[in-house]
mmCIF file of C-alpha atoms in Angstrom:
data_model
loop_
_atom_site.group_PDB
_atom_site.id
_atom_site.type_symbol
_atom_site.label_atom_id
_atom_site.label_comp_id
_atom_site.label_asym_id
_atom_site.label_seq_id
_atom_site.Cartn_x
_atom_site.Cartn_y
_atom_site.Cartn_z
ATOM 1 C CA MET J 1 87.655 94.253 72.559
ATOM 2 C CA ALA J 2 84.105 93.091 73.127
ATOM 3 C CA ASP J 3 81.308 95.734 73.241
ATOM 4 C CA GLN J 4 80.272 94.409 76.657
ATOM 5 C CA PRO J 5 82.540 93.292 79.497
ATOM 6 C CA LEU J 6 82.738 89.549 80.213
ATOM 7 C CA THR J 7 81.374 89.256 83.755
ATOM 8 C CA PRO J 8 83.346 87.266 86.315
ATOM 9 C CA ALA J 9 81.496 85.780 89.242
ATOM 10 C CA GLY J 10 81.027 87.636 92.491
ATOM 11 C CA PRO J 11 82.629 86.522 95.751
ATOM 12 C CA SER J 12 79.842 84.039 96.534
ATOM 13 C CA ALA J 13 80.673 82.019 93.463
ATOM 14 C CA GLY J 14 84.427 81.797 94.356
ATOM 15 C CA ARG J 15 86.096 80.128 97.330
ATOM 16 C CA ALA J 16 87.677 82.059 100.134
ATOM 17 C CA GLY J 17 91.365 81.257 100.572
ATOM 18 C CA ARG J 18 91.657 79.851 97.087
ATOM 19 C CA ALA J 19 94.691 82.027 96.316
ATOM 20 C CA ALA J 20 96.443 81.001 99.504
ATOM 21 C CA ALA J 21 95.894 77.369 98.535
ATOM 22 C CA LEU J 22 97.227 78.072 95.099
ATOM 23 C CA VAL J 23 100.414 79.662 96.461
ATOM 24 C CA ALA J 24 100.887 76.792 98.875
ATOM 25 C CA ARG J 25 100.610 74.234 96.052
ATOM 26 C CA CYS J 26 103.169 76.200 94.060
ATOM 27 C CA SER J 27 105.557 77.021 96.887
ATOM 28 C CA GLY J 28 108.314 74.857 95.462
ATOM 29 C CA GLU J 29 108.116 76.578 92.088
ATOM 30 C CA LEU J 30 108.039 79.984 93.814
ATOM 31 C CA ASP J 31 111.214 79.161 95.757
ATOM 32 C CA ALA J 32 112.947 77.977 92.586
ATOM 33 C CA SER J 33 111.950 81.110 90.633
ATOM 34 C CA ALA J 34 113.164 83.367 93.495
ATOM 35 C CA ALA J 35 116.603 81.658 93.337
ATOM 36 C CA VAL J 36 117.410 82.040 89.616
ATOM 37 C CA PRO J 37 120.829 83.617 88.992
ATOM 38 C CA LEU J 38 119.726 87.193 88.195
ATOM 39 C CA LEU J 39 117.541 87.484 91.234
ATOM 40 C CA ALA J 40 120.037 85.736 93.456
ATOM 41 C CA ARG J 41 122.754 88.265 92.337
ATOM 42 C CA MET J 42 120.419 91.256 92.845
ATOM 43 C CA ALA J 43 119.682 89.893 96.330
ATOM 44 C CA ASP J 44 123.342 89.304 97.367
ATOM 45 C CA GLY J 45 124.579 92.502 95.755
ATOM 46 C CA THR J 46 126.804 90.875 93.137
ATOM 47 C CA VAL J 47 124.751 91.732 90.094
ATOM 48 C CA VAL J 48 126.876 93.571 87.481
ATOM 49 C CA ASP J 49 125.650 96.908 86.179
ATOM 50 C CA ALA J 50 125.335 95.742 82.581
ATOM 51 C CA ASP J 51 123.037 92.835 83.560
ATOM 52 C CA PHE J 52 120.979 95.117 85.727
ATOM 53 C CA GLY J 53 120.693 97.627 82.849
ATOM 54 C CA ARG J 54 119.464 94.936 80.479
ATOM 55 C CA TYR J 55 117.011 93.749 83.107
ATOM 56 C CA LEU J 56 115.621 97.265 83.476
ATOM 57 C CA ALA J 57 115.089 97.436 79.724
ATOM 58 C CA ILE J 58 113.122 94.242 79.494
ATOM 59 C CA GLU J 59 111.173 95.014 82.692
ATOM 60 C CA GLN J 60 110.187 98.419 81.302
ATOM 61 C CA ALA J 61 108.830 96.679 78.267
ATOM 62 C CA PHE J 62 106.816 94.230 80.323
ATOM 63 C CA VAL J 63 105.487 96.974 82.545
ATOM 64 C CA ARG J 64 103.910 98.512 79.426
ATOM 65 C CA THR J 65 102.355 95.125 78.652
ATOM 66 C CA ALA J 66 101.149 94.854 82.212
ATOM 67 C CA ALA J 67 99.490 98.280 81.960
ATOM 68 C CA ARG J 68 97.576 97.118 78.975
ATOM 69 C CA LEU J 69 96.572 93.901 80.786
ATOM 70 C CA ALA J 70 95.350 95.912 83.785
ATOM 71 C CA GLY J 71 93.299 97.960 81.370
ATOM 72 C CA TYR J 72 91.769 94.818 79.923
ATOM 73 C CA CYS J 73 90.920 93.619 83.455
ATOM 74 C CA LEU J 74 89.317 97.050 84.205
ATOM 75 C CA TRP J 75 87.100 96.650 81.177
ATOM 76 C CA GLN J 76 86.179 93.116 82.060
ATOM 77 C CA GLN J 77 85.262 93.833 85.704
ATOM 78 C CA PRO J 78 81.697 95.245 86.062
ATOM 79 C CA GLU J 79 81.808 95.428 89.864
ATOM 80 C CA TRP J 80 82.992 99.017 90.574
ATOM 81 C CA SER J 81 85.122 98.473 93.644
ATOM 82 C CA ARG J 82 87.075 95.757 91.889
ATOM 83 C CA ALA J 83 87.286 97.793 88.718
ATOM 84 C CA GLU J 84 88.863 100.541 90.775
ATOM 85 C CA ARG J 85 91.690 98.174 91.811
ATOM 86 C CA HIS J 86 92.580 97.599 88.136
ATOM 87 C CA ALA J 87 92.345 101.354 87.460
ATOM 88 C CA ALA J 88 94.773 101.992 90.300
ATOM 89 C CA ALA J 89 97.186 99.441 88.794
ATOM 90 C CA VAL J 90 97.002 101.203 85.444
ATOM 91 C CA ALA J 91 97.671 104.539 87.052
ATOM 92 C CA ASP J 92 100.774 103.137 88.958
ATOM 93 C CA LEU J 93 102.139 101.374 85.858
ATOM 94 C CA VAL J 94 101.852 104.271 83.482
ATOM 95 C CA GLY J 95 102.843 106.843 86.169
ATOM 96 C CA PRO J 96 105.406 106.111 88.934
ATOM 97 C CA GLN J 97 106.708 102.931 87.488
ATOM 98 C CA SER J 98 107.172 104.336 83.967
ATOM 99 C CA ARG J 99 109.070 107.323 85.433
ATOM 100 C CA TYR J 100 111.261 104.934 87.454
ATOM 101 C CA PHE J 101 112.428 103.093 84.333
ATOM 102 C CA GLU J 102 112.900 106.297 82.328
ATOM 103 C CA ARG J 103 115.143 107.670 85.090
ATOM 104 C CA LEU J 104 117.271 104.608 85.581
ATOM 105 C CA LEU J 105 117.619 103.672 81.890
ATOM 106 C CA ALA J 106 118.883 107.121 81.189
ATOM 107 C CA THR J 107 121.980 106.288 83.242
ATOM 108 C CA ARG J 108 122.561 102.919 81.527
ATOM 109 C CA PRO J 109 121.252 102.991 77.939
ATOM 110 C CA VAL J 110 121.009 99.816 75.882
ATOM 111 C CA ASP J 111 121.952 100.271 72.193
ATOM 112 C CA GLU J 112 119.294 99.549 69.631
ATOM 113 C CA ALA J 113 120.779 96.346 68.189
ATOM 114 C CA THR J 114 121.286 94.835 71.688
ATOM 115 C CA LEU J 115 117.793 95.936 72.744
ATOM 116 C CA GLY J 116 116.004 94.291 69.761
ATOM 117 C CA ASN J 117 117.725 90.927 70.557
ATOM 118 C CA LEU J 118 117.126 91.341 74.213
ATOM 119 C CA LEU J 119 113.349 92.034 73.777
ATOM 120 C CA ARG J 120 113.046 89.013 71.508
ATOM 121 C CA ARG J 121 114.518 86.811 74.097
ATOM 122 C CA ALA J 122 112.450 88.261 76.868
ATOM 123 C CA SER J 123 109.192 88.085 74.877
ATOM 124 C CA VAL J 124 108.340 84.712 76.510
ATOM 125 C CA LEU J 125 106.738 86.566 79.452
ATOM 126 C CA GLU J 126 104.332 88.484 77.297
ATOM 127 C CA ALA J 127 103.640 85.357 75.154
ATOM 128 C CA THR J 128 102.765 83.363 78.270
ATOM 129 C CA VAL J 129 100.321 85.797 79.773
ATOM 130 C CA THR J 130 98.753 86.281 76.289
ATOM 131 C CA ALA J 131 98.230 82.553 76.057
ATOM 132 C CA ALA J 132 96.558 82.581 79.466
ATOM 133 C CA LEU J 133 94.302 85.405 78.278
ATOM 134 C CA ASP J 134 93.402 83.520 75.098
ATOM 135 C CA GLU J 135 92.491 80.438 77.155
ATOM 136 C CA GLY J 136 90.945 81.881 80.246
ATOM 137 C CA GLY J 137 90.219 85.541 79.619
ATOM 138 C CA TYR J 138 89.975 87.586 82.837
ATOM 139 C CA ALA J 139 90.715 84.550 85.033
ATOM 140 C CA GLY J 140 93.843 83.705 83.127
ATOM 141 C CA VAL J 141 95.195 87.232 83.255
ATOM 142 C CA VAL J 142 94.401 87.777 86.915
ATOM 143 C CA THR J 143 96.028 84.464 87.881
ATOM 144 C CA SER J 144 99.124 85.147 85.761
ATOM 145 C CA LEU J 145 99.560 88.650 87.206
ATOM 146 C CA ALA J 146 99.119 87.185 90.731
ATOM 147 C CA ALA J 147 101.916 84.732 89.934
ATOM 148 C CA ALA J 148 104.272 87.494 88.802
ATOM 149 C CA GLU J 149 103.538 89.848 91.684
ATOM 150 C CA THR J 150 103.665 87.009 94.280
ATOM 151 C CA LEU J 151 107.071 86.049 93.018
ATOM 152 C CA TYR J 152 108.361 89.638 93.394
ATOM 153 C CA LEU J 153 106.993 89.890 96.867
ATOM 154 C CA HIS J 154 108.547 86.576 97.724
ATOM 155 C CA TRP J 155 112.070 87.183 96.507
ATOM 156 C CA CYS J 156 112.280 90.831 97.529
ATOM 157 C CA THR J 157 111.080 89.952 101.035
ATOM 158 C CA GLN J 158 113.846 87.378 101.214
ATOM 159 C CA ALA J 159 116.365 89.805 99.853
ATOM 160 C CA ALA J 160 115.321 92.600 102.233
ATOM 161 C CA GLY J 161 116.078 90.233 105.088
ATOM 162 C CA GLN J 162 119.696 89.860 104.086
ATOM 163 C CA SER J 163 122.169 92.303 105.517
ATOM 164 C CA VAL J 164 124.340 92.904 102.456
ATOM 165 C CA ALA J 165 125.653 95.922 100.556
ATOM 166 C CA ARG J 166 123.948 96.419 97.155
ATOM 167 C CA PRO J 167 124.109 99.069 94.482
ATOM 168 C CA ALA J 168 121.654 101.897 95.378
ATOM 169 C CA ASP J 169 119.484 101.363 92.352
ATOM 170 C CA VAL J 170 119.189 97.679 93.048
ATOM 171 C CA GLN J 171 118.317 98.349 96.679
ATOM 172 C CA GLU J 172 115.658 100.827 95.574
ATOM 173 C CA TRP J 173 114.093 98.164 93.320
ATOM 174 C CA ILE J 174 113.966 95.658 96.143
ATOM 175 C CA ASP J 175 112.516 98.281 98.536
ATOM 176 C CA LEU J 176 109.775 99.056 96.139
ATOM 177 C CA HIS J 177 108.501 95.506 96.348
ATOM 178 C CA VAL J 178 108.289 95.210 100.100
ATOM 179 C CA THR J 179 106.293 98.369 100.793
ATOM 180 C CA GLY J 180 102.826 98.309 102.329
ATOM 181 C CA SER J 181 101.248 99.462 99.083
ATOM 182 C CA PHE J 182 102.923 96.638 97.113
ATOM 183 C CA ARG J 183 101.744 94.074 99.628
ATOM 184 C CA GLU J 184 98.250 95.446 99.364
ATOM 185 C CA GLN J 185 98.524 95.156 95.533
ATOM 186 C CA VAL J 186 99.449 91.482 95.847
ATOM 187 C CA GLY J 187 96.720 90.927 98.420
ATOM 188 C CA SER J 188 94.177 92.557 96.062
ATOM 189 C CA LEU J 189 95.242 90.091 93.203
ATOM 190 C CA HIS J 190 94.886 87.217 95.605
ATOM 191 C CA GLN J 191 91.395 88.400 96.524
ATOM 192 C CA LEU J 192 90.448 88.551 92.844
ATOM 193 C CA VAL J 193 91.639 84.943 92.434
ATOM 194 C CA ASP J 194 89.476 84.001 95.446
ATOM 195 C CA GLU J 195 86.492 85.596 93.648
ATOM 196 C CA LEU J 196 86.924 83.795 90.321
ATOM 197 C CA PRO J 197 83.994 81.647 89.157
ATOM 198 C CA ALA J 198 83.851 78.215 90.737
ATOM 199 C CA ASP J 199 84.001 76.618 87.291
ATOM 200 C CA VAL J 200 87.550 77.888 86.852
ATOM 201 C CA THR J 201 89.336 74.747 88.165
ATOM 202 C CA ASP J 202 92.347 74.483 90.505
ATOM 203 C CA ALA J 203 94.146 72.691 87.658
ATOM 204 C CA GLN J 204 93.682 75.722 85.475
ATOM 205 C CA LEU J 205 94.895 78.066 88.217
ATOM 206 C CA ASP J 206 97.917 75.872 88.782
ATOM 207 C CA ARG J 207 98.734 75.704 85.073
ATOM 208 C CA TRP J 208 98.568 79.456 84.581
ATOM 209 C CA PHE J 209 100.469 80.275 87.806
ATOM 210 C CA VAL J 210 103.311 77.813 87.141
ATOM 211 C CA ALA J 211 103.529 78.742 83.439
ATOM 212 C CA MET J 212 104.039 82.348 84.460
ATOM 213 C CA LEU J 213 106.770 81.431 86.933
ATOM 214 C CA ARG J 214 108.562 79.403 84.298
ATOM 215 C CA ALA J 215 108.260 82.341 81.870
ATOM 216 C CA GLU J 216 109.657 84.653 84.562
ATOM 217 C CA ASP J 217 112.637 82.298 84.859
ATOM 218 C CA ALA J 218 113.364 82.552 81.145
ATOM 219 C CA PHE J 219 112.687 86.287 81.198
ATOM 220 C CA HIS J 220 115.217 86.877 83.989
ATOM 221 C CA ALA J 221 117.801 84.661 82.279
ATOM 222 C CA SER J 222 117.526 86.627 79.116
ATOM 223 C CA ALA J 223 119.167 89.722 80.752
ATOM 224 C CA LEU J 224 122.374 87.935 81.836
ATOM 225 C CA ASP J 225 125.689 88.665 80.114
ATOM 226 C CA GLU J 226 126.362 84.985 79.606
ATOM 227 C CA VAL J 227 123.049 84.797 77.691
ATOM 228 C CA ALA J 228 123.300 88.182 76.038
ATOM 229 C CA ALA J 229 126.830 87.543 74.674
#
């Protein structure tokens, strides 16, 4: 970590509505990522418990990565009100979200041999956001996290609109991603994208955003029984 934070531009250097335009450009990719088999089965209530358990295991691992990324963003952001957003994300990830995974995984443990293989298959998500960090620093990380959280808001909003019976733990996971606080979290990430320096090009934003969605697709596929077998 550098001794001094790398300063992103203030709002005057960015473009208002830039995140909304990014999401609009990538709407087809968002729809496709929201329809992958694991998420579709969670949405329609047909996901099997073993697949959901494996998903929880890899999601727990990425939440820990996301906590570190939020900490990186906190260090990089010199403007205090924006730094507070990253601090709040760290607090949520290492607090309530960590407790959630610990509680649910206690009821559906994944054995060590399976977990090692599972995490190797799922590592594409961490590798992708790390590549964005290496290329774009703060901008790459914020855009990648915006892609991931926008996807979850998108598919969980669609799922919440379906009147189907689901396992209680799956329903809880969906409900967590349609709350007012989660919507505010996604909105905050979008605002941070709006405020990125003007020399971060739309082509870069598109590349990081879509790369994260494609990595999410591979990540979600890695939990499925037909892949894990």
